[in-house]
mmCIF file with all atom_site columns, C-alpha atoms in Angstrom:
data_model
loop_
_atom_site.group_PDB
_atom_site.id
_atom_site.type_symbol
_atom_site.label_atom_id
_atom_site.label_alt_id
_atom_site.label_comp_id
_atom_site.label_asym_id
_atom_site.label_entity_id
_atom_site.label_seq_id
_atom_site.pdbx_PDB_ins_code
_atom_site.Cartn_x
_atom_site.Cartn_y
_atom_site.Cartn_z
_atom_site.occupancy
_atom_site.B_iso_or_equiv
_atom_site.pdbx_formal_charge
_atom_site.auth_seq_id
_atom_site.auth_comp_id
_atom_site.auth_asym_id
_atom_site.auth_atom_id
_atom_site.pdbx_PDB_model_num
ATOM 1   C CA . MET A 1 1   ? -1.479  -1.364  -32.247 1.00 56.00 ? 152 MET A CA 1
ATOM 2   C CA . GLY A 1 2   ? -3.112  1.717   -33.633 1.00 66.00 ? 153 GLY A CA 1
ATOM 3   C CA . ASP A 1 3   ? -4.937  4.784   -30.881 1.00 82.00 ? 154 ASP A CA 1
ATOM 4   C CA . TYR A 1 4   ? -7.478  2.807   -29.974 1.00 88.00 ? 155 TYR A CA 1
ATOM 5   C CA . LEU A 1 5   ? -11.122 3.837   -27.356 1.00 90.00 ? 156 LEU A CA 1
ATOM 6   C CA . ALA A 1 6   ? -13.612 2.245   -25.401 1.00 93.00 ? 157 ALA A CA 1
ATOM 7   C CA . ALA A 1 7   ? -17.179 3.395   -25.205 1.00 92.00 ? 158 ALA A CA 1
ATOM 8   C CA . PRO A 1 8   ? -20.346 2.231   -25.164 1.00 92.00 ? 159 PRO A CA 1
ATOM 9   C CA . ARG A 1 9   ? -23.308 2.512   -27.486 1.00 89.00 ? 160 ARG A CA 1
ATOM 10  C CA . ASP A 1 10  ? -24.202 5.779   -28.971 1.00 85.00 ? 161 ASP A CA 1
ATOM 11  C CA . ALA A 1 11  ? -28.391 5.082   -28.066 1.00 82.00 ? 162 ALA A CA 1
ATOM 12  C CA . SER A 1 12  ? -29.883 8.838   -28.526 1.00 77.00 ? 163 SER A CA 1
ATOM 13  C CA . SER A 1 13  ? -30.771 8.278   -31.707 1.00 78.00 ? 164 SER A CA 1
ATOM 14  C CA . PHE A 1 14  ? -33.943 5.374   -30.749 1.00 80.00 ? 165 PHE A CA 1
ATOM 15  C CA . ALA A 1 15  ? -37.317 6.380   -29.497 1.00 85.00 ? 166 ALA A CA 1
ATOM 16  C CA . ARG A 1 16  ? -36.600 4.630   -26.116 1.00 86.00 ? 167 ARG A CA 1
ATOM 17  C CA . PRO A 1 17  ? -33.337 4.297   -25.492 1.00 82.00 ? 168 PRO A CA 1
ATOM 18  C CA . ASP A 1 18  ? -32.525 1.816   -21.931 1.00 81.00 ? 169 ASP A CA 1
ATOM 19  C CA . THR A 1 19  ? -31.690 3.895   -19.349 1.00 78.00 ? 170 THR A CA 1
ATOM 20  C CA . ARG A 1 20  ? -31.920 0.861   -16.588 1.00 81.00 ? 171 ARG A CA 1
ATOM 21  C CA . THR A 1 21  ? -29.275 -1.384  -16.871 1.00 82.00 ? 172 THR A CA 1
ATOM 22  C CA . THR A 1 22  ? -24.798 -0.117  -17.024 1.00 81.00 ? 173 THR A CA 1
ATOM 23  C CA . LYS A 1 23  ? -23.496 -0.363  -21.089 1.00 88.00 ? 174 LYS A CA 1
ATOM 24  C CA . VAL A 1 24  ? -20.731 -1.974  -22.347 1.00 93.00 ? 175 VAL A CA 1
ATOM 25  C CA . TYR A 1 25  ? -18.100 -0.805  -23.117 1.00 95.00 ? 176 TYR A CA 1
ATOM 26  C CA . HIS A 1 26  ? -16.675 -1.323  -26.779 1.00 95.00 ? 177 HIS A CA 1
ATOM 27  C CA . ALA A 1 27  ? -12.722 -0.996  -28.732 1.00 94.00 ? 178 ALA A CA 1
ATOM 28  C CA . SER A 1 28  ? -13.276 1.707   -31.332 1.00 91.00 ? 179 SER A CA 1
ATOM 29  C CA . GLU A 1 29  ? -9.543  2.798   -33.387 1.00 85.00 ? 180 GLU A CA 1
ATOM 30  C CA . ALA A 1 30  ? -9.834  6.545   -32.516 1.00 76.00 ? 181 ALA A CA 1
ATOM 31  C CA . GLY A 1 31  ? -9.745  8.673   -35.420 1.00 64.00 ? 182 GLY A CA 1
ATOM 32  C CA . GLN A 1 32  ? -11.420 5.772   -38.094 1.00 56.00 ? 183 GLN A CA 1
ATOM 33  C CA . VAL A 1 33  ? -14.632 6.586   -40.426 1.00 52.00 ? 184 VAL A CA 1
ATOM 34  C CA . HIS A 1 34  ? -17.989 4.952   -39.498 1.00 51.00 ? 185 HIS A CA 1
ATOM 35  C CA . SER A 1 35  ? -18.158 2.166   -41.951 1.00 52.00 ? 186 SER A CA 1
ATOM 36  C CA . SER A 1 36  ? -22.085 1.098   -41.943 1.00 52.00 ? 187 SER A CA 1
ATOM 37  C CA . GLY A 1 37  ? -23.495 2.352   -44.330 1.00 50.00 ? 188 GLY A CA 1
ATOM 38  C CA . GLN A 1 38  ? -24.967 5.015   -42.491 1.00 50.00 ? 189 GLN A CA 1
ATOM 39  C CA . PRO A 1 39  ? -24.893 8.834   -44.918 1.00 46.00 ? 190 PRO A CA 1
ATOM 40  C CA . LEU A 1 40  ? -23.074 10.356  -43.308 1.00 46.00 ? 191 LEU A CA 1
ATOM 41  C CA . SER A 1 41  ? -21.025 14.004  -44.661 1.00 46.00 ? 192 SER A CA 1
ATOM 42  C CA . SER A 1 42  ? -18.071 13.562  -45.864 1.00 47.00 ? 193 SER A CA 1
ATOM 43  C CA . GLY A 1 43  ? -15.277 14.125  -43.220 1.00 49.00 ? 194 GLY A CA 1
ATOM 44  C CA . TYR A 1 44  ? -17.449 13.655  -40.404 1.00 50.00 ? 195 TYR A CA 1
ATOM 45  C CA . ARG A 1 45  ? -15.851 11.450  -38.041 1.00 57.00 ? 196 ARG A CA 1
ATOM 46  C CA . LEU A 1 46  ? -18.009 9.062   -35.505 1.00 72.00 ? 197 LEU A CA 1
ATOM 47  C CA . LEU A 1 47  ? -16.373 6.799   -32.863 1.00 82.00 ? 198 LEU A CA 1
ATOM 48  C CA . SER A 1 48  ? -17.572 2.945   -34.103 1.00 85.00 ? 199 SER A CA 1
ATOM 49  C CA . ALA A 1 49  ? -17.474 -0.299  -32.747 1.00 89.00 ? 200 ALA A CA 1
ATOM 50  C CA . VAL A 1 50  ? -14.830 -2.719  -34.250 1.00 90.00 ? 201 VAL A CA 1
ATOM 51  C CA . CYS A 1 51  ? -16.773 -5.549  -33.307 1.00 92.00 ? 202 CYS A CA 1
ATOM 52  C CA . SER A 1 52  ? -20.024 -4.295  -34.990 1.00 89.00 ? 203 SER A CA 1
ATOM 53  C CA . HIS A 1 53  ? -19.577 -0.806  -36.943 1.00 84.00 ? 204 HIS A CA 1
ATOM 54  C CA . GLN A 1 54  ? -22.413 0.755   -33.887 1.00 86.00 ? 205 GLN A CA 1
ATOM 55  C CA . VAL A 1 55  ? -21.774 4.345   -33.715 1.00 85.00 ? 206 VAL A CA 1
ATOM 56  C CA . LEU A 1 56  ? -20.461 4.628   -29.941 1.00 87.00 ? 207 LEU A CA 1
ATOM 57  C CA . ASP A 1 57  ? -20.988 7.970   -27.561 1.00 85.00 ? 208 ASP A CA 1
ATOM 58  C CA . ASP A 1 58  ? -17.775 9.727   -28.068 1.00 81.00 ? 209 ASP A CA 1
ATOM 59  C CA . TYR A 1 59  ? -18.810 11.606  -24.990 1.00 83.00 ? 210 TYR A CA 1
ATOM 60  C CA . SER A 1 60  ? -18.382 9.178   -22.800 1.00 87.00 ? 211 SER A CA 1
ATOM 61  C CA . ALA A 1 61  ? -15.428 7.500   -24.804 1.00 88.00 ? 212 ALA A CA 1
ATOM 62  C CA . VAL A 1 62  ? -12.197 6.857   -22.651 1.00 91.00 ? 213 VAL A CA 1
ATOM 63  C CA . ALA A 1 63  ? -9.410  4.833   -23.206 1.00 90.00 ? 214 ALA A CA 1
ATOM 64  C CA . LEU A 1 64  ? -8.767  1.545   -22.930 1.00 92.00 ? 215 LEU A CA 1
ATOM 65  C CA . GLU A 1 65  ? -7.781  0.614   -19.807 1.00 91.00 ? 216 GLU A CA 1
ATOM 66  C CA . GLU A 1 66  ? -10.209 2.934   -17.734 1.00 93.00 ? 217 GLU A CA 1
ATOM 67  C CA . ALA A 1 67  ? -13.377 0.441   -19.294 1.00 94.00 ? 218 ALA A CA 1
ATOM 68  C CA . PRO A 1 68  ? -13.688 -1.516  -16.216 1.00 93.00 ? 219 PRO A CA 1
ATOM 69  C CA . GLU A 1 69  ? -12.899 -5.120  -16.988 1.00 94.00 ? 220 GLU A CA 1
ATOM 70  C CA . GLU A 1 70  ? -16.420 -7.012  -15.585 1.00 95.00 ? 221 GLU A CA 1
ATOM 71  C CA . LEU A 1 71  ? -17.824 -4.388  -18.703 1.00 95.00 ? 222 LEU A CA 1
ATOM 72  C CA . ARG A 1 72  ? -15.883 -4.743  -22.055 1.00 96.00 ? 223 ARG A CA 1
ATOM 73  C CA . CYS A 1 73  ? -17.181 -5.935  -24.964 1.00 95.00 ? 224 CYS A CA 1
ATOM 74  C CA . ARG A 1 74  ? -16.770 -9.485  -25.375 1.00 96.00 ? 225 ARG A CA 1
ATOM 75  C CA . ARG A 1 75  ? -17.256 -10.128 -29.001 1.00 96.00 ? 226 ARG A CA 1
ATOM 76  C CA . PRO A 1 76  ? -14.201 -11.108 -30.755 1.00 96.00 ? 227 PRO A CA 1
ATOM 77  C CA . ALA A 1 77  ? -13.337 -8.965  -32.375 1.00 95.00 ? 228 ALA A CA 1
ATOM 78  C CA . CYS A 1 78  ? -13.448 -6.384  -29.519 1.00 95.00 ? 229 CYS A CA 1
ATOM 79  C CA . ALA A 1 79  ? -11.507 -9.144  -27.263 1.00 95.00 ? 230 ALA A CA 1
ATOM 80  C CA . ARG A 1 80  ? -9.319  -9.349  -29.504 1.00 95.00 ? 231 ARG A CA 1
ATOM 81  C CA . ILE A 1 81  ? -8.411  -5.389  -29.045 1.00 95.00 ? 232 ILE A CA 1
ATOM 82  C CA . TRP A 1 82  ? -8.507  -5.797  -24.843 1.00 94.00 ? 233 TRP A CA 1
ATOM 83  C CA . ARG A 1 83  ? -6.194  -8.938  -25.237 1.00 94.00 ? 234 ARG A CA 1
ATOM 84  C CA . GLU A 1 84  ? -3.811  -7.257  -27.361 1.00 93.00 ? 235 GLU A CA 1
ATOM 85  C CA . HIS A 1 85  ? -4.110  -3.969  -25.539 1.00 92.00 ? 236 HIS A CA 1
ATOM 86  C CA . ALA A 1 86  ? -2.830  -5.547  -22.453 1.00 90.00 ? 237 ALA A CA 1
ATOM 87  C CA . ASN A 1 87  ? -0.136  -7.581  -23.632 1.00 91.00 ? 238 ASN A CA 1
ATOM 88  C CA . ALA A 1 88  ? 1.316   -4.547  -24.878 1.00 89.00 ? 239 ALA A CA 1
ATOM 89  C CA . VAL A 1 89  ? 1.194   -2.984  -21.855 1.00 84.00 ? 240 VAL A CA 1
ATOM 90  C CA . ASN A 1 90  ? 2.371   -5.705  -19.942 1.00 85.00 ? 241 ASN A CA 1
ATOM 91  C CA . SER A 1 91  ? 5.464   -6.263  -22.037 1.00 84.00 ? 242 SER A CA 1
ATOM 92  C CA . GLY A 1 92  ? 6.167   -2.197  -21.881 1.00 71.00 ? 243 GLY A CA 1
ATOM 93  C CA . ASN A 1 93  ? 5.739   -2.916  -18.097 1.00 67.00 ? 244 ASN A CA 1
ATOM 94  C CA . ASP A 1 94  ? 8.047   -5.837  -18.686 1.00 61.00 ? 245 ASP A CA 1
ATOM 95  C CA . SER A 1 95  ? 10.986  -4.482  -20.594 1.00 57.00 ? 246 SER A CA 1
ATOM 96  C CA . GLN A 1 96  ? 10.639  -1.541  -17.949 1.00 56.00 ? 247 GLN A CA 1
ATOM 97  C CA . GLU A 1 97  ? 11.912  -3.856  -14.923 1.00 56.00 ? 248 GLU A CA 1
ATOM 98  C CA . ALA A 1 98  ? 14.733  -5.463  -17.276 1.00 53.00 ? 249 ALA A CA 1
ATOM 99  C CA . SER A 1 99  ? 16.071  -2.162  -18.183 1.00 54.00 ? 250 SER A CA 1
ATOM 100 C CA . ARG A 1 100 ? 16.783  -1.363  -14.046 1.00 54.00 ? 251 ARG A CA 1
#
């Protein structure tokens, strides 16, 4: 499994971003090029949601396990990443316990 981060959507370019509600954390593959078709200079990297390719706020990015469970995106692509990460962490814990 690749290296993933969790971050809320970046709304800094919106004229009137919604600042009243808590934002959902989306999964993002660390180091992937943003792929929404927006023109970017070559070599420029942004965090992009796996579920929608929206630009994410890299200043608010955290490790997947640090994202509060109730604030995690439930779209199929993000949900798959959360599930795979949880399974990988659990299988790692199981193998550590078996070796004791």
